[in-house]
Short mmCIF file of N, CA and C in Angstrom, two decimals:
data_model
loop_
_atom_site.label_atom_id
_atom_site.label_comp_id
_atom_site.label_asym_id
_atom_site.label_seq_id
_atom_site.Cartn_x
_atom_site.Cartn_y
_atom_site.Cartn_z
N MET A 1 23.44 13.97 -31.67
CA MET A 1 23.05 15.04 -30.78
C MET A 1 21.64 14.79 -30.25
N VAL A 2 21.39 15.22 -29.04
CA VAL A 2 20.09 15.03 -28.42
C VAL A 2 19.13 16.10 -28.93
N SER A 3 17.93 15.67 -29.28
CA SER A 3 16.96 16.64 -29.81
C SER A 3 16.43 17.52 -28.69
N MET A 4 15.86 18.65 -29.06
CA MET A 4 15.32 19.61 -28.10
C MET A 4 14.14 19.00 -27.34
N LYS A 5 13.32 18.18 -28.00
CA LYS A 5 12.18 17.55 -27.35
C LYS A 5 12.64 16.63 -26.22
N VAL A 6 13.67 15.85 -26.48
CA VAL A 6 14.18 14.93 -25.47
C VAL A 6 14.75 15.71 -24.29
N THR A 7 15.47 16.78 -24.56
CA THR A 7 16.06 17.60 -23.50
C THR A 7 14.96 18.21 -22.63
N VAL A 8 13.95 18.78 -23.25
CA VAL A 8 12.84 19.39 -22.50
C VAL A 8 12.10 18.33 -21.69
N MET A 9 11.89 17.17 -22.28
CA MET A 9 11.20 16.09 -21.58
C MET A 9 12.00 15.63 -20.36
N MET A 10 13.31 15.50 -20.49
CA MET A 10 14.14 15.07 -19.37
C MET A 10 14.16 16.11 -18.25
N VAL A 11 14.28 17.39 -18.60
CA VAL A 11 14.27 18.46 -17.59
C VAL A 11 12.93 18.46 -16.86
N THR A 12 11.84 18.29 -17.59
CA THR A 12 10.51 18.25 -16.99
C THR A 12 10.39 17.06 -16.04
N LEU A 13 10.86 15.91 -16.46
CA LEU A 13 10.80 14.71 -15.64
C LEU A 13 11.59 14.88 -14.34
N VAL A 14 12.79 15.40 -14.44
CA VAL A 14 13.62 15.62 -13.25
C VAL A 14 12.94 16.62 -12.31
N THR A 15 12.39 17.67 -12.86
CA THR A 15 11.70 18.68 -12.05
C THR A 15 10.51 18.06 -11.32
N LEU A 16 9.73 17.25 -12.01
CA LEU A 16 8.59 16.59 -11.39
C LEU A 16 9.02 15.64 -10.28
N CYS A 17 10.10 14.93 -10.50
CA CYS A 17 10.62 14.02 -9.46
C CYS A 17 11.03 14.79 -8.22
N VAL A 18 11.73 15.89 -8.40
CA VAL A 18 12.15 16.71 -7.25
C VAL A 18 10.94 17.26 -6.52
N LEU A 19 9.98 17.77 -7.25
CA LEU A 19 8.77 18.32 -6.62
C LEU A 19 7.99 17.24 -5.89
N ALA A 20 7.87 16.07 -6.48
CA ALA A 20 7.15 14.98 -5.85
C ALA A 20 7.85 14.53 -4.57
N THR A 21 9.16 14.48 -4.58
CA THR A 21 9.92 14.09 -3.40
C THR A 21 9.73 15.11 -2.30
N ASN A 22 9.85 16.38 -2.60
CA ASN A 22 9.69 17.42 -1.60
C ASN A 22 8.26 17.47 -1.07
N THR A 23 7.28 17.29 -1.93
CA THR A 23 5.89 17.31 -1.51
C THR A 23 5.60 16.13 -0.61
N HIS A 24 6.11 14.94 -0.98
CA HIS A 24 5.89 13.75 -0.17
C HIS A 24 6.49 13.92 1.21
N ALA A 25 7.69 14.48 1.28
CA ALA A 25 8.35 14.68 2.57
C ALA A 25 7.56 15.66 3.42
N ALA A 26 6.99 16.68 2.80
CA ALA A 26 6.24 17.69 3.55
C ALA A 26 4.92 17.13 4.06
N LEU A 27 4.38 16.11 3.40
CA LEU A 27 3.10 15.55 3.82
C LEU A 27 3.22 14.73 5.09
N TYR A 28 4.36 14.17 5.36
CA TYR A 28 4.53 13.34 6.55
C TYR A 28 5.35 14.09 7.57
N CYS A 29 4.77 14.31 8.73
CA CYS A 29 5.45 15.05 9.78
C CYS A 29 5.25 14.32 11.11
N CYS A 30 6.34 13.97 11.76
CA CYS A 30 6.24 13.33 13.07
C CYS A 30 5.85 14.38 14.11
N ARG A 31 4.83 14.07 14.86
CA ARG A 31 4.39 14.96 15.93
C ARG A 31 4.84 14.44 17.29
N ARG A 32 5.18 13.16 17.33
CA ARG A 32 5.69 12.54 18.57
C ARG A 32 6.53 11.32 18.20
N HIS A 33 7.39 10.93 19.12
CA HIS A 33 8.19 9.73 18.92
C HIS A 33 7.37 8.53 19.36
N LEU A 34 7.37 7.49 18.55
CA LEU A 34 6.63 6.29 18.90
C LEU A 34 7.45 5.42 19.84
N PRO A 35 6.79 4.80 20.82
CA PRO A 35 7.52 3.93 21.75
C PRO A 35 7.91 2.61 21.07
N GLY A 36 8.89 1.96 21.65
CA GLY A 36 9.34 0.68 21.11
C GLY A 36 10.21 0.85 19.89
N LYS A 37 10.79 -0.24 19.47
CA LYS A 37 11.63 -0.17 18.28
C LYS A 37 11.24 -1.26 17.30
N PRO A 38 11.24 -0.91 16.03
CA PRO A 38 10.92 -1.93 15.02
C PRO A 38 12.07 -2.92 14.87
N ARG A 39 11.78 -4.08 14.32
CA ARG A 39 12.85 -5.02 14.02
C ARG A 39 13.69 -4.43 12.89
N PHE A 40 14.99 -4.60 13.00
CA PHE A 40 15.88 -4.05 11.98
C PHE A 40 15.56 -4.62 10.60
N SER A 41 15.18 -5.88 10.56
CA SER A 41 14.90 -6.54 9.28
C SER A 41 13.66 -5.96 8.59
N ASP A 42 12.80 -5.26 9.32
CA ASP A 42 11.61 -4.65 8.73
C ASP A 42 11.88 -3.28 8.12
N ILE A 43 13.06 -2.71 8.38
CA ILE A 43 13.36 -1.35 7.93
C ILE A 43 13.89 -1.37 6.50
N LYS A 44 13.30 -0.51 5.67
CA LYS A 44 13.72 -0.39 4.27
C LYS A 44 14.62 0.84 4.07
N GLY A 45 14.56 1.80 4.98
CA GLY A 45 15.36 3.02 4.86
C GLY A 45 14.97 3.99 5.95
N PHE A 46 15.52 5.19 5.87
CA PHE A 46 15.17 6.20 6.87
C PHE A 46 15.30 7.58 6.26
N SER A 47 14.69 8.54 6.92
CA SER A 47 14.87 9.95 6.57
C SER A 47 14.98 10.74 7.86
N VAL A 48 15.49 11.94 7.74
CA VAL A 48 15.71 12.80 8.91
C VAL A 48 14.70 13.94 8.88
N GLN A 49 14.05 14.15 9.99
CA GLN A 49 13.14 15.29 10.13
C GLN A 49 13.76 16.27 11.10
N LYS A 50 13.94 17.49 10.64
CA LYS A 50 14.42 18.55 11.52
C LYS A 50 13.22 19.30 12.09
N GLN A 51 13.40 19.82 13.29
CA GLN A 51 12.32 20.58 13.92
C GLN A 51 12.07 21.86 13.12
N THR A 52 10.81 22.08 12.77
CA THR A 52 10.42 23.27 12.02
C THR A 52 9.13 23.83 12.61
N GLU A 53 8.65 24.87 12.00
CA GLU A 53 7.39 25.46 12.42
C GLU A 53 6.24 24.46 12.28
N PHE A 54 6.29 23.63 11.24
CA PHE A 54 5.22 22.68 10.96
C PHE A 54 5.43 21.32 11.62
N CYS A 55 6.67 20.95 11.86
CA CYS A 55 6.99 19.67 12.49
C CYS A 55 7.68 19.99 13.83
N PRO A 56 6.99 19.79 14.93
CA PRO A 56 7.46 20.28 16.22
C PRO A 56 8.64 19.53 16.86
N ILE A 57 9.04 18.40 16.28
CA ILE A 57 10.15 17.64 16.88
C ILE A 57 11.17 17.24 15.82
N SER A 58 12.38 16.98 16.28
CA SER A 58 13.39 16.34 15.43
C SER A 58 13.16 14.84 15.54
N ALA A 59 13.33 14.15 14.44
CA ALA A 59 13.07 12.71 14.46
C ALA A 59 13.83 12.01 13.35
N ILE A 60 14.06 10.73 13.55
CA ILE A 60 14.48 9.83 12.49
C ILE A 60 13.22 9.08 12.10
N ILE A 61 12.89 9.13 10.82
CA ILE A 61 11.70 8.43 10.33
C ILE A 61 12.18 7.14 9.66
N PHE A 62 11.88 6.02 10.30
CA PHE A 62 12.22 4.74 9.71
C PHE A 62 11.10 4.32 8.76
N HIS A 63 11.46 3.98 7.54
CA HIS A 63 10.51 3.51 6.55
C HIS A 63 10.50 1.99 6.64
N THR A 64 9.41 1.44 7.13
CA THR A 64 9.32 0.00 7.35
C THR A 64 8.35 -0.63 6.36
N LYS A 65 8.27 -1.94 6.43
CA LYS A 65 7.35 -2.67 5.57
C LYS A 65 5.89 -2.31 5.87
N LYS A 66 5.63 -1.84 7.11
CA LYS A 66 4.26 -1.53 7.52
C LYS A 66 3.98 -0.02 7.55
N GLY A 67 4.93 0.79 7.16
CA GLY A 67 4.71 2.24 7.18
C GLY A 67 5.88 2.97 7.79
N LYS A 68 5.61 4.15 8.30
CA LYS A 68 6.67 4.99 8.86
C LYS A 68 6.61 4.98 10.37
N ARG A 69 7.80 5.01 11.00
CA ARG A 69 7.92 5.03 12.46
C ARG A 69 8.81 6.18 12.86
N CYS A 70 8.32 7.05 13.71
CA CYS A 70 9.08 8.21 14.18
C CYS A 70 9.85 7.82 15.43
N ALA A 71 11.16 8.05 15.40
CA ALA A 71 12.00 7.66 16.52
C ALA A 71 12.82 8.85 17.02
N ASP A 72 13.14 8.82 18.28
CA ASP A 72 13.93 9.88 18.92
C ASP A 72 15.39 9.72 18.50
N PRO A 73 15.95 10.73 17.82
CA PRO A 73 17.34 10.61 17.35
C PRO A 73 18.38 10.58 18.48
N ALA A 74 17.97 10.86 19.70
CA ALA A 74 18.90 10.83 20.83
C ALA A 74 19.07 9.43 21.42
N LEU A 75 18.22 8.50 21.04
CA LEU A 75 18.31 7.15 21.60
C LEU A 75 19.43 6.35 20.95
N GLU A 76 20.09 5.54 21.75
CA GLU A 76 21.24 4.76 21.29
C GLU A 76 20.85 3.78 20.19
N TRP A 77 19.72 3.08 20.33
CA TRP A 77 19.34 2.10 19.32
C TRP A 77 19.02 2.77 17.98
N VAL A 78 18.52 4.00 18.02
CA VAL A 78 18.21 4.73 16.78
C VAL A 78 19.52 5.03 16.04
N LEU A 79 20.51 5.52 16.78
CA LEU A 79 21.82 5.80 16.18
C LEU A 79 22.46 4.53 15.64
N ASP A 80 22.29 3.42 16.36
CA ASP A 80 22.82 2.14 15.91
C ASP A 80 22.16 1.71 14.60
N TYR A 81 20.85 1.80 14.52
CA TYR A 81 20.14 1.43 13.29
C TYR A 81 20.58 2.30 12.11
N VAL A 82 20.68 3.61 12.33
CA VAL A 82 21.10 4.52 11.26
C VAL A 82 22.51 4.14 10.78
N SER A 83 23.41 3.87 11.72
CA SER A 83 24.78 3.48 11.35
C SER A 83 24.78 2.19 10.55
N ARG A 84 23.97 1.23 10.97
CA ARG A 84 23.91 -0.05 10.26
C ARG A 84 23.35 0.12 8.85
N ILE A 85 22.33 0.94 8.70
CA ILE A 85 21.74 1.18 7.37
C ILE A 85 22.77 1.87 6.47
N GLU A 86 23.46 2.87 7.01
CA GLU A 86 24.48 3.57 6.22
C GLU A 86 25.62 2.65 5.83
N TYR A 87 26.00 1.73 6.72
CA TYR A 87 27.06 0.77 6.43
C TYR A 87 26.65 -0.15 5.27
N VAL A 88 25.42 -0.63 5.32
CA VAL A 88 24.92 -1.50 4.24
C VAL A 88 24.90 -0.72 2.92
N ALA A 89 24.44 0.52 2.97
CA ALA A 89 24.39 1.34 1.76
C ALA A 89 25.80 1.56 1.20
N GLN A 90 26.77 1.78 2.07
CA GLN A 90 28.16 1.98 1.64
C GLN A 90 28.68 0.72 0.95
N LYS A 91 28.38 -0.45 1.51
CA LYS A 91 28.82 -1.71 0.92
C LYS A 91 28.19 -1.92 -0.46
N VAL A 92 26.90 -1.60 -0.59
CA VAL A 92 26.23 -1.72 -1.88
C VAL A 92 26.87 -0.79 -2.90
N HIS A 93 27.16 0.43 -2.47
CA HIS A 93 27.80 1.42 -3.35
C HIS A 93 29.17 0.93 -3.81
N GLN A 94 29.97 0.43 -2.87
CA GLN A 94 31.31 -0.05 -3.22
C GLN A 94 31.23 -1.23 -4.18
N LYS A 95 30.27 -2.12 -3.96
CA LYS A 95 30.11 -3.27 -4.84
C LYS A 95 29.70 -2.82 -6.24
N ALA A 96 28.81 -1.82 -6.31
CA ALA A 96 28.36 -1.31 -7.60
C ALA A 96 29.52 -0.62 -8.34
N GLN A 97 30.35 0.10 -7.63
CA GLN A 97 31.49 0.76 -8.25
C GLN A 97 32.50 -0.24 -8.75
N GLY A 98 32.69 -1.32 -8.01
CA GLY A 98 33.64 -2.36 -8.42
C GLY A 98 33.16 -3.13 -9.63
N GLY A 99 31.86 -3.22 -9.82
CA GLY A 99 31.30 -3.97 -10.93
C GLY A 99 31.32 -3.20 -12.24
N LYS A 100 31.65 -1.91 -12.22
CA LYS A 100 31.61 -1.10 -13.43
C LYS A 100 32.94 -1.07 -14.17
N LYS A 101 33.93 -1.76 -13.69
CA LYS A 101 35.27 -1.72 -14.33
C LYS A 101 35.27 -2.42 -15.65
#
């Protein structure tokens, strides 16, 4: 059986991770879309910003090797990049699931 100390420690750790993630997301807010497009090979991931009181635009935030890039979600290349990233993630997930048999 798991001890009470371990349970409390795990709950605390998970809570801190959630808070850190939410705080980090709140610290970065796109105020405008940046011109140009990054190379796909430089992108490590992306996040979605919805328009709010504090963030005046909707944006796709590409996480690149050099930092974050705010892109207009209505542009065709942005949708293409998001689709490609999701496709790669799906393949990684399927490979990981197949390896657990």
